[in-house]
Amino acid sequence: MEVRVRFAPSPTGYLHVGGLRTALYNYLFARHNNGKMILRIEDTDRTRFVEGATENLIKYLEWSGISFDEGPHIGGNYGPYIQSERFDLYKKYGMQLIEKGQAYYAFDTSEELDLMRERQQKAGVAPKYDRTSMKNQFTLGEDKTKDLLSQNVPFVVRLKVPFEGEIKFKDMIRGEVTVRSRDVDDQILLKSDGFPTYHLANVVDDHLMGISHVIRGEEWLPSTPKHILLYQSFGWEAPDFAHLPLLLNKDKSKLSKRQGDVAVEDYVGKGYFKEAFVNFIALLGWNPTSDREIFSMQELIETFSLEKVNKSGAIFDITKLNWMNSQYLRTKSLNELADFIIPFLQNINFNFISKDYLMKVIDLIKERIDNLIELPEFAPYMFAKPKEYDQDFIKKHWKENTQNTIEKYFVELKNITNWDYQTLHDFTQKYCEENNLKLREIVHPLRIMITGKSVGAGLFETMSLLQQNDVLDRIFYFLENIALKLR
RNA sequence: GAUCCUAUCGACUAAUGGUUAGGUCACCAGCCUUUCACGCUGGCAAUAGGGGUUCGAAUCCCCUUAGGAUCACCA
């Protein structure tokens, strides 16, 4: 049987990192098994509709490198792929269940339902629709029901869950799960506005779209018995289920907005590479061997299996993501890196001089940062004269005789004709030897004068990238304006 | 409260009845050195607790504890 899986988000605004991982696992499973990956938009709740959310979802799914074979943006033989466009279908199937006696009409108002739950709460029993005492097809009788229907009184359709027996299903990650039927609620299938609930829509669509495996978050585990019951009621074969462990906050609760960024776009904005982000997300809850950490999308596809997905939730801690990002930073080409960072720089009006020059700077600092977005802060001196100087570093390295030493060295530096790394390095080393100086007695003061900072790439590499007159200006300026005040 | 799920270093995880319980990130130390990094070497650090089953249990079973998810005319 062909593997067909789907990612079925609801368009409520943005792509959640947990959603991205669910989509990724679906994608990896599909590609690993030469199956089909389907995108379906679950927008049956009109009150939560957000303009542009679907486009946004697709944008970041595409950013991550997850591709689809069918979906609202590309079509397919099982469309439409947006549930609101399948409106009539659900009604038809809902009615079919009523005819089969597997579902029924109910006319309770939300106030009446609230009261019911209140009563149950007080009595200490689990809140659950009581079809023996509420206002529905059974308590009202056939005639009264028809009456209300013909008067267009608002109604919902509920699933008729048997009072006896148990519901069993096999989860590919958790094994067999058993729930007593009497613990399952008479779920609303069709709302009074005629739209289906998630439960009806997802079962109908998964069946009609030929979905072979439902891979979704663990939050759906408790409602899976309802879905199993629905498949049985329709007389359809249920797909295989795999419920993924949740992504967690630091305090182990379900990953939420309140405790940090949860939108994929936030991490895009923070300068993470998609390769690093996908790699990181993939390893949160799944691991092929644990003897390696870096996987390309292709390698993820080759090694992925649902059997190796963990049962327990994983804390979304970006410490390791930062390291992964640094790994990708070191392997990408300078051209690629420049193209990546230029839009970020333009966005903050940072003058990077030229792409060619930018590439040289990146080459110098890429092993010293985890994320390219740190570049303007890490090495502003490569693009403009320093505006401030690290005082601690000055205190530490600007000694009694430093002024004297540097002034003499400065004179010689002016005479250098080949302004390149090798010349600068050899010259300085020789100068130190001849004057009985340690290299650091020159290098450290020079660094602070030229960069203003205590940290950075090799000093001679840094100097050679800058223009000779620029470097001389910086030293002169420091000697004249800053060093004097140190006395 | 009810139902369901889960439980290995601080974090991500490996070990599917036999290992000194392994790796990666983070952290700490040393080496390298031109600062900071990188790199290299080493270190810290875990089977929630209690019962079984077994020659042997992180692994299988039960109980306890803890955490989480869910209990909507939301998905």
Coordinates of C-alpha atoms (C1' of nucleotides) in Angstrom, one line a residue:
Chain A
M1 CA 0.0 0.0 0.0
E2 CA 1.2 3.4 -0.9
V3 CA 2.4 5.6 2.0
R4 CA 0.4 8.8 2.1
V5 CA 0.8 11.2 5.0
R6 CA -0.4 14.7 5.7
F7 CA 0.5 17.7 7.7
A8 CA -2.8 19.4 8.7
P9 CA -2.3 22.7 10.5
S10 CA -5.0 25.2 11.3
P11 CA -4.3 28.7 10.0
T12 CA -4.1 30.6 13.2
G13 CA -1.2 32.8 12.4
Y14 CA 2.2 31.3 12.3
L15 CA 4.2 28.1 12.0
H16 CA 4.9 26.7 15.5
V17 CA 8.2 24.9 16.0
G18 CA 6.3 21.9 17.3
G19 CA 4.3 22.0 14.1
L20 CA 7.4 22.2 12.0
R21 CA 8.7 19.1 13.7
T22 CA 5.5 17.3 13.1
A23 CA 5.6 18.3 9.5
L24 CA 9.2 17.3 9.3
Y25 CA 8.6 13.8 10.7
N26 CA 5.7 13.3 8.3
Y27 CA 8.0 14.5 5.4
L28 CA 10.9 12.3 6.4
F29 CA 8.6 9.3 6.7
A30 CA 7.0 10.0 3.4
R31 CA 10.3 10.4 1.5
H32 CA 11.9 7.5 3.3
N33 CA 9.1 5.2 2.1
N34 CA 8.7 6.8 -1.4
G35 CA 5.3 8.0 -0.3
K36 CA 3.3 11.2 -0.7
M37 CA 3.4 14.2 1.5
I38 CA 0.1 16.2 1.6
L39 CA -0.7 19.6 3.1
R40 CA -4.2 20.1 4.3
I41 CA -5.5 23.3 5.9
E42 CA -7.9 22.7 8.8
D43 CA -9.9 25.9 8.9
T44 CA -13.2 24.7 10.2
D45 CA -13.2 27.1 13.0
R46 CA -14.2 30.4 11.4
T47 CA -13.8 32.3 14.6
R48 CA -10.1 31.6 14.7
F49 CA -9.4 32.4 11.0
V50 CA -6.4 34.7 10.5
E51 CA -5.9 36.5 7.2
G52 CA -2.7 35.4 5.4
A53 CA -2.0 32.6 7.8
T54 CA -2.1 29.9 5.2
E55 CA 0.4 31.7 3.0
N56 CA 2.6 32.3 6.0
L57 CA 2.5 28.6 6.9
I58 CA 3.5 27.6 3.4
K59 CA 6.2 30.2 3.3
Y60 CA 8.1 28.8 6.3
L61 CA 7.4 25.2 5.4
E62 CA 9.1 25.9 2.1
W63 CA 11.9 27.8 3.9
S64 CA 12.7 24.7 5.9
G65 CA 13.0 22.5 2.8
I66 CA 9.9 20.4 3.4
S67 CA 8.2 19.9 0.1
F68 CA 4.7 18.6 -0.6
D69 CA 3.2 16.5 -3.4
E70 CA -0.3 17.7 -2.9
G71 CA -1.8 20.7 -1.2
P72 CA -3.7 23.9 -1.7
H73 CA -0.7 25.6 -3.2
I74 CA 0.0 22.9 -5.8
G75 CA -3.2 20.9 -6.2
G76 CA -3.6 17.1 -6.5
N77 CA -6.2 14.5 -7.2
Y78 CA -7.8 14.5 -3.8
G79 CA -8.6 18.2 -3.4
P80 CA -9.7 20.6 -2.4
Y81 CA -7.1 20.7 0.3
I82 CA -8.7 23.4 2.4
Q83 CA -11.5 22.1 4.6
S84 CA -13.7 25.1 4.4
E85 CA -14.0 24.3 0.7
R86 CA -15.2 20.8 1.5
F87 CA -18.1 22.0 3.6
D88 CA -20.8 20.0 1.9
L89 CA -18.9 16.8 2.2
Y90 CA -18.9 16.8 6.0
K91 CA -22.6 17.4 6.3
K92 CA -23.2 14.6 3.9
Y93 CA -21.1 12.2 6.0
G94 CA -22.5 13.5 9.2
M95 CA -26.0 12.7 8.0
Q96 CA -25.0 9.3 6.8
L97 CA -24.0 8.5 10.4
I98 CA -27.4 9.7 11.7
E99 CA -29.1 7.4 9.2
K100 CA -27.0 4.5 10.4
G101 CA -27.9 5.2 14.0
Q102 CA -24.3 6.0 14.9
A103 CA -24.9 9.7 15.5
Y104 CA -27.8 11.8 16.7
Y105 CA -29.3 15.3 16.8
A106 CA -29.0 17.4 20.0
F107 CA -30.6 20.7 20.7
D108 CA -29.0 21.9 23.9
T109 CA -27.9 25.5 24.2
S110 CA -24.4 26.2 25.5
E111 CA -25.9 27.5 28.7
E112 CA -27.6 24.2 29.3
L113 CA -24.4 22.4 28.6
D114 CA -22.5 24.6 31.0
L115 CA -25.1 23.8 33.7
M116 CA -24.7 20.2 33.0
R117 CA -21.0 20.3 33.5
E118 CA -21.4 22.3 36.6
R119 CA -23.7 19.7 38.1
Q120 CA -21.2 17.0 37.2
Q121 CA -18.4 18.9 38.7
K122 CA -20.3 19.2 41.9
A123 CA -21.1 15.6 41.9
G124 CA -17.5 14.8 41.4
V125 CA -17.9 13.0 38.1
A126 CA -16.1 13.5 34.8
P127 CA -17.8 16.1 32.6
K128 CA -19.4 14.2 29.7
Y129 CA -22.5 14.7 27.6
D130 CA -25.4 12.8 29.2
R131 CA -27.6 11.7 26.4
T132 CA -30.1 10.2 28.7
S133 CA -31.1 13.4 30.3
M134 CA -30.2 16.2 27.9
K135 CA -32.2 17.6 25.0
N136 CA -31.7 15.3 22.1
Q137 CA -33.2 12.9 19.7
F138 CA -33.5 10.1 22.3
T139 CA -35.0 12.1 25.1
L140 CA -37.3 14.1 22.8
G141 CA -38.6 11.3 20.7
E142 CA -38.8 11.0 16.9
D143 CA -41.8 13.3 16.4
K144 CA -40.6 16.2 18.6
T145 CA -37.2 15.9 16.9
K146 CA -38.7 16.2 13.4
D147 CA -40.7 19.1 14.7
L148 CA -37.7 21.0 15.9
L149 CA -35.8 20.2 12.7
S150 CA -38.6 21.5 10.5
Q151 CA -38.8 24.7 12.6
N152 CA -35.1 25.3 11.9
V153 CA -34.2 25.1 15.6
P154 CA -30.3 25.1 15.8
F155 CA -28.9 21.6 16.3
V156 CA -25.7 19.8 16.5
V157 CA -24.9 16.2 15.5
R158 CA -23.2 14.1 18.2
L159 CA -21.4 10.8 18.0
K160 CA -23.3 8.0 19.7
V161 CA -20.7 6.4 21.8
P162 CA -21.5 2.9 23.2
F163 CA -21.9 2.7 27.0
E164 CA -20.2 -0.7 27.1
G165 CA -16.9 -2.1 25.9
E166 CA -13.5 -0.8 25.3
I167 CA -11.7 0.9 22.4
K168 CA -8.2 -0.4 21.5
F169 CA -5.8 0.9 18.9
K170 CA -2.2 0.4 18.2
D171 CA 0.1 3.4 18.2
M172 CA 3.3 3.0 16.3
I173 CA 5.3 4.8 19.0
R174 CA 3.4 3.9 22.2
G175 CA 2.1 0.4 21.4
E176 CA -1.4 -0.6 22.3
V177 CA -3.7 2.0 24.0
T178 CA -6.9 1.0 25.6
V179 CA -9.7 3.2 26.7
R180 CA -13.1 2.3 28.2
S181 CA -15.9 3.3 26.0
R182 CA -17.9 4.9 28.8
D183 CA -15.0 7.3 29.3
V184 CA -15.4 8.7 25.8
D185 CA -17.6 11.7 25.3
D186 CA -20.4 12.0 22.7
Q187 CA -18.3 14.3 20.6
I188 CA -20.0 16.9 18.5
L189 CA -19.5 16.1 14.8
L190 CA -21.4 18.9 13.2
K191 CA -21.7 22.3 14.9
S192 CA -24.8 24.4 14.8
D193 CA -23.3 26.5 12.1
G194 CA -23.1 23.4 9.9
F195 CA -19.3 23.2 10.0
P196 CA -17.7 20.0 11.2
T197 CA -15.5 19.7 14.2
Y198 CA -11.9 18.6 13.8
H199 CA -12.9 15.1 14.7
L200 CA -15.3 14.5 11.9
A201 CA -13.4 16.5 9.3
N202 CA -10.1 14.9 9.9
V203 CA -11.5 11.4 9.8
V204 CA -13.5 12.1 6.6
D205 CA -10.6 13.8 4.9
D206 CA -8.0 11.2 6.0
H207 CA -10.2 8.5 4.6
L208 CA -11.1 10.3 1.4
M209 CA -7.5 11.4 0.8
G210 CA -6.2 7.9 1.3
I211 CA -4.0 8.7 4.2
S212 CA -2.1 5.6 5.3
H213 CA -0.4 7.0 8.5
V214 CA -1.6 9.7 10.8
I215 CA 1.5 11.2 12.4
R216 CA 0.6 14.0 14.8
G217 CA 1.3 15.5 18.2
E218 CA 0.7 13.6 21.5
E219 CA -2.0 16.1 22.4
W220 CA -4.3 14.1 20.0
L221 CA -3.8 10.9 21.8
P222 CA -6.8 11.3 24.2
S223 CA -9.2 12.0 21.3
T224 CA -8.0 9.1 19.1
P225 CA -10.6 6.7 20.5
K226 CA -13.3 9.0 19.1
H227 CA -11.6 8.8 15.7
I228 CA -11.3 5.0 15.9
L229 CA -15.0 4.9 16.7
L230 CA -15.8 7.1 13.7
Y231 CA -13.9 4.9 11.4
Q232 CA -15.8 1.9 12.7
S233 CA -19.1 3.8 12.4
F234 CA -18.4 4.5 8.8
G235 CA -17.2 1.0 8.2
W236 CA -13.8 2.4 7.0
E237 CA -10.4 1.0 7.7
A238 CA -8.5 3.3 10.1
P239 CA -5.0 4.5 9.2
D240 CA -2.0 3.7 11.4
F241 CA -1.4 6.2 14.1
A242 CA 1.8 7.6 15.5
H243 CA 1.6 10.2 18.3
L244 CA 4.7 12.2 18.6
P245 CA 6.1 13.3 21.9
L246 CA 5.6 17.0 22.7
L247 CA 8.2 19.8 22.6
L248 CA 8.5 21.2 26.0
N249 CA 9.3 24.5 27.8
K250 CA 12.1 24.5 30.4
D251 CA 9.6 23.7 33.1
K252 CA 8.4 20.7 31.0
S253 CA 5.0 22.1 30.1
K254 CA 3.9 22.1 26.5
L255 CA 6.0 24.5 24.5
S256 CA 4.2 27.9 24.6
K257 CA 4.5 31.4 23.5
R258 CA 4.7 32.7 27.1
Q259 CA 8.1 31.1 27.7
G260 CA 10.0 32.2 24.6
D261 CA 9.8 32.2 20.9
V262 CA 7.7 29.4 19.3
A263 CA 7.2 30.7 15.8
V264 CA 9.6 29.4 13.2
E265 CA 9.8 32.9 11.7
D266 CA 11.3 34.1 15.0
Y267 CA 14.3 31.8 14.5
V268 CA 14.6 32.8 10.9
G269 CA 14.8 36.4 12.1
K270 CA 17.5 35.4 14.6
G271 CA 19.7 34.3 11.8
Y272 CA 19.7 30.6 12.2
F273 CA 20.4 28.5 9.1
K274 CA 17.6 26.4 8.0
E275 CA 19.9 23.4 7.8
A276 CA 20.9 23.9 11.4
F277 CA 17.3 24.5 12.5
V278 CA 15.9 21.4 10.8
N279 CA 18.8 19.3 11.9
F280 CA 18.2 20.4 15.5
I281 CA 14.5 19.9 15.4
A282 CA 14.8 16.5 13.9
L283 CA 17.0 15.3 16.7
L284 CA 14.5 16.4 19.4
G285 CA 12.5 13.2 20.0
W286 CA 14.2 11.0 17.5
N287 CA 17.7 9.7 17.1
P288 CA 19.0 7.1 14.6
T289 CA 22.2 6.1 16.5
S290 CA 23.5 8.9 18.7
D291 CA 27.1 8.6 17.3
R292 CA 26.7 11.6 15.1
E293 CA 24.9 14.9 15.3
I294 CA 25.1 16.6 11.9
F295 CA 22.6 15.4 9.2
S296 CA 21.6 16.9 5.9
M297 CA 18.0 16.6 4.9
Q298 CA 18.9 13.8 2.6
E299 CA 20.6 11.9 5.4
L300 CA 17.7 12.5 7.7
I301 CA 15.4 10.9 5.1
E302 CA 17.7 7.9 4.6
T303 CA 18.0 7.2 8.4
F304 CA 14.5 8.1 9.6
S305 CA 12.2 5.6 11.1
L306 CA 9.1 6.0 13.3
E307 CA 10.3 3.1 15.5
K308 CA 13.2 5.2 16.8
V309 CA 11.0 8.1 17.8
N310 CA 11.0 8.6 21.6
K311 CA 8.0 8.3 23.8
S312 CA 8.8 11.1 26.2
G313 CA 8.7 14.9 25.6
A314 CA 11.8 16.9 24.8
I315 CA 12.7 20.2 26.2
F316 CA 13.3 22.8 23.5
D317 CA 16.6 24.2 24.6
I318 CA 18.5 26.1 21.9
T319 CA 21.9 25.7 23.5
K320 CA 22.7 22.9 21.1
L321 CA 21.1 24.7 18.2
N322 CA 23.7 27.4 18.6
W323 CA 26.4 24.9 18.4
M324 CA 24.8 23.3 15.4
N325 CA 24.5 26.6 13.7
S326 CA 28.2 27.2 14.3
Q327 CA 29.0 23.9 12.6
Y328 CA 27.1 24.9 9.5
L329 CA 28.7 28.3 9.6
R330 CA 32.1 26.7 9.2
T331 CA 31.2 24.5 6.3
K332 CA 29.3 27.0 4.1
S333 CA 31.1 28.9 1.3
L334 CA 32.0 32.5 1.8
N335 CA 29.8 33.5 -1.1
E336 CA 26.8 31.7 0.4
L337 CA 27.5 33.3 3.8
A338 CA 27.7 36.8 2.4
D339 CA 24.4 36.3 0.4
F340 CA 22.9 35.1 3.6
I341 CA 23.9 38.0 5.8
I342 CA 23.6 40.9 3.4
P343 CA 19.8 41.3 3.8
F344 CA 20.2 41.3 7.6
L345 CA 22.9 44.0 7.3
Q346 CA 20.8 46.1 4.9
N347 CA 17.9 45.8 7.3
I348 CA 19.8 47.6 10.0
N349 CA 21.5 50.0 7.6
F350 CA 24.9 48.6 8.2
N351 CA 27.5 49.7 5.7
F352 CA 29.3 46.5 4.8
I353 CA 31.4 48.3 2.1
S354 CA 31.2 45.6 -0.6
K355 CA 30.3 41.9 -0.9
D356 CA 33.8 41.1 -1.7
Y357 CA 35.2 42.8 1.4
L358 CA 32.4 41.3 3.5
M359 CA 33.4 37.8 2.4
K360 CA 37.0 38.5 3.6
V361 CA 35.7 39.7 6.9
I362 CA 33.5 36.6 7.3
D363 CA 36.4 34.4 6.6
L364 CA 38.3 36.0 9.4
I365 CA 35.6 35.7 12.1
K366 CA 33.4 32.8 11.2
E367 CA 35.1 30.5 13.6
R368 CA 34.6 33.0 16.4
I369 CA 30.9 33.3 16.3
D370 CA 28.0 30.9 16.3
N371 CA 25.6 32.9 14.2
L372 CA 26.4 35.3 11.4
I373 CA 24.0 37.8 12.7
E374 CA 26.6 38.5 15.4
L375 CA 28.9 40.0 12.9
P376 CA 28.1 43.7 13.2
E377 CA 28.5 43.5 16.9
F378 CA 31.5 41.3 16.9
A379 CA 33.6 43.1 14.3
P380 CA 32.2 46.7 13.7
Y381 CA 35.8 47.9 13.5
M382 CA 36.2 46.1 10.2
F383 CA 33.8 48.6 8.7
A384 CA 34.4 51.8 10.7
K385 CA 36.8 53.3 13.1
P386 CA 36.3 52.3 16.7
K387 CA 33.9 54.4 18.7
E388 CA 34.8 53.1 22.1
Y389 CA 37.7 51.2 23.7
D390 CA 37.6 48.3 26.1
Q391 CA 38.8 49.9 29.3
D392 CA 39.6 46.6 31.1
F393 CA 41.8 45.5 28.3
I394 CA 43.6 48.9 28.3
K395 CA 44.2 48.6 32.0
K396 CA 45.6 45.2 31.6
H397 CA 47.9 45.8 28.6
W398 CA 48.7 49.5 28.5
K399 CA 51.8 49.5 30.7
E400 CA 54.2 52.2 31.8
N401 CA 56.4 52.0 28.7
T402 CA 53.7 51.1 26.2
Q403 CA 53.3 54.6 24.9
N404 CA 57.0 54.8 24.2
T405 CA 57.2 51.4 22.6
I406 CA 54.2 52.0 20.3
E407 CA 55.4 55.4 19.2
K408 CA 58.6 54.0 18.0
Y409 CA 57.0 51.0 16.4
F410 CA 54.5 53.4 14.7
V411 CA 57.2 55.3 13.0
E412 CA 58.5 52.1 11.4
L413 CA 55.0 50.9 10.5
K414 CA 54.5 53.9 8.4
N415 CA 57.4 52.8 6.2
I416 CA 56.0 49.4 5.3
T417 CA 55.4 49.2 1.6
N418 CA 53.8 45.8 1.2
W419 CA 50.7 45.9 3.4
D420 CA 49.9 42.3 3.7
Y421 CA 49.7 39.6 6.4
Q422 CA 53.1 38.1 5.9
T423 CA 55.0 41.4 5.8
L424 CA 53.2 42.7 8.9
H425 CA 53.7 39.5 10.8
D426 CA 57.4 39.1 9.9
F427 CA 58.2 42.8 10.3
T428 CA 56.6 42.9 13.8
Q429 CA 58.3 39.7 14.9
K430 CA 61.6 41.0 13.8
Y431 CA 61.0 44.3 15.4
C432 CA 60.3 42.7 18.7
E433 CA 63.4 40.6 18.5
E434 CA 65.6 43.5 17.7
N435 CA 64.1 45.6 20.5
N436 CA 64.0 42.9 23.0
L437 CA 60.2 42.9 23.3
K438 CA 57.7 40.2 23.7
L439 CA 55.3 40.0 20.7
R440 CA 52.4 40.6 23.0
E441 CA 53.8 43.9 24.2
I442 CA 53.0 45.2 20.7
V443 CA 50.1 43.0 19.7
H444 CA 47.8 43.7 22.6
P445 CA 48.1 47.5 22.6
L446 CA 47.8 47.6 18.9
R447 CA 44.7 45.5 18.9
I448 CA 42.9 47.9 21.3
M449 CA 44.0 50.9 19.2
I450 CA 42.8 49.5 16.0
T451 CA 39.7 47.6 17.0
G452 CA 38.7 49.0 20.4
K453 CA 38.1 45.5 21.5
S454 CA 39.8 42.8 23.4
V455 CA 38.7 40.0 21.2
G456 CA 38.9 39.4 17.5
A457 CA 40.7 37.6 14.7
G458 CA 44.4 37.4 14.4
L459 CA 45.8 40.9 14.5
F460 CA 47.9 40.9 11.4
E461 CA 45.0 39.4 9.4
T462 CA 42.8 42.1 10.7
M463 CA 45.4 44.8 9.9
S464 CA 46.1 43.6 6.4
L465 CA 42.4 43.6 5.5
L466 CA 42.1 47.2 6.6
Q467 CA 43.8 49.9 4.6
Q468 CA 47.3 51.0 5.7
N469 CA 46.4 54.7 6.1
D470 CA 43.2 53.7 8.0
V471 CA 45.3 51.6 10.4
L472 CA 47.8 54.4 10.8
D473 CA 45.0 56.9 11.4
R474 CA 43.5 54.8 14.1
I475 CA 46.9 54.4 15.9
F476 CA 47.6 58.1 15.6
Y477 CA 44.2 59.0 16.9
F478 CA 44.6 56.8 19.9
L479 CA 48.0 58.0 20.7
E480 CA 46.9 61.7 20.5
N481 CA 43.5 61.5 22.1
I482 CA 43.2 58.4 24.3
A483 CA 46.6 57.4 25.4
L484 CA 47.4 60.9 26.8
K485 CA 44.4 60.7 29.2
L486 CA 45.8 57.4 30.5
R487 CA 48.6 59.2 32.2
Chain B
rG1 C1' -11.2 15.7 39.8
rA2 C1' -11.4 11.9 35.6
rU3 C1' -9.0 9.5 31.5
rC4 C1' -4.6 8.6 28.8
rC5 C1' 0.7 9.1 28.2
rU6 C1' 5.6 9.4 30.1
rA7 C1' 10.1 8.7 33.5
rU8 C1' 18.7 7.4 31.8
rC9 C1' 23.8 12.9 33.4
rG10 C1' 21.7 20.3 33.7
rA11 C1' 19.8 19.5 28.1
rC12 C1' 19.3 16.1 23.6
rU13 C1' 20.0 11.0 23.7
rA14 C1' 22.5 5.5 23.1
rA15 C1' 22.3 0.8 25.3
rU16 C1' 15.6 -3.5 22.7
rG17 C1' 17.9 -9.4 29.4
rG18 C1' 24.8 -9.8 30.3
rU19 C1' 28.6 -2.6 29.0
rU20 C1' 33.5 0.0 34.0
rA21 C1' 25.6 2.7 31.7
rG22 C1' 28.2 5.2 25.8
rG23 C1' 28.0 9.8 22.7
rU24 C1' 26.8 15.1 21.7
rC25 C1' 25.7 20.2 23.8
rA26 C1' 26.6 23.0 28.1
rC27 C1' 30.0 23.5 32.2
rC28 C1' 35.1 23.0 34.4
rA29 C1' 40.5 22.1 33.8
rG30 C1' 44.9 21.6 30.9
rC31 C1' 47.5 22.0 26.1
rC32 C1' 48.0 25.3 21.8
rU33 C1' 48.5 30.7 21.3
rU34 C1' 48.7 37.1 19.4
rU35 C1' 43.4 38.4 22.4
rC36 C1' 39.0 35.7 21.7
rA37 C1' 37.7 31.5 19.4
rC38 C1' 38.7 26.9 16.8
rG39 C1' 41.2 22.4 17.7
rC40 C1' 43.2 18.6 21.0
rU41 C1' 43.3 16.1 25.9
rG42 C1' 41.0 15.2 30.4
rG43 C1' 37.1 16.0 34.1
rC44 C1' 32.1 16.7 36.4
rA45 C1' 27.5 14.3 35.7
rA46 C1' 22.1 9.8 35.1
rU47 C1' 19.0 4.6 35.1
rA48 C1' 12.7 8.6 40.3
rG49 C1' 11.6 5.0 44.7
rG50 C1' 9.9 0.1 46.2
rG51 C1' 8.6 -4.8 45.2
rG52 C1' 8.7 -9.0 42.0
rU53 C1' 10.2 -12.4 37.4
rU54 C1' 15.3 -14.2 36.1
rC55 C1' 21.6 -17.2 37.0
rG56 C1' 21.5 -12.0 35.6
rA57 C1' 17.0 -6.0 35.0
rA58 C1' 18.0 0.8 32.8
rU59 C1' 15.6 -3.0 29.8
rC60 C1' 9.9 -7.4 31.4
rC61 C1' 5.6 -7.1 35.3
rC62 C1' 3.2 -4.7 39.6
rC63 C1' 2.7 -0.6 43.1
rU64 C1' 4.2 4.2 44.6
rU65 C1' 5.9 9.0 43.4
rA66 C1' 6.6 12.8 39.9
rG67 C1' 5.7 15.2 35.4
rG68 C1' 2.7 16.1 31.1
rA69 C1' -1.5 15.9 27.8
rU70 C1' -6.6 15.9 27.3
rC71 C1' -11.5 16.4 29.2
rA72 C1' -15.2 23.0 24.1
rC73 C1' -20.5 23.9 19.0
rC74 C1' -10.8 25.1 19.1
rA75 C1' -7.7 22.5 16.3

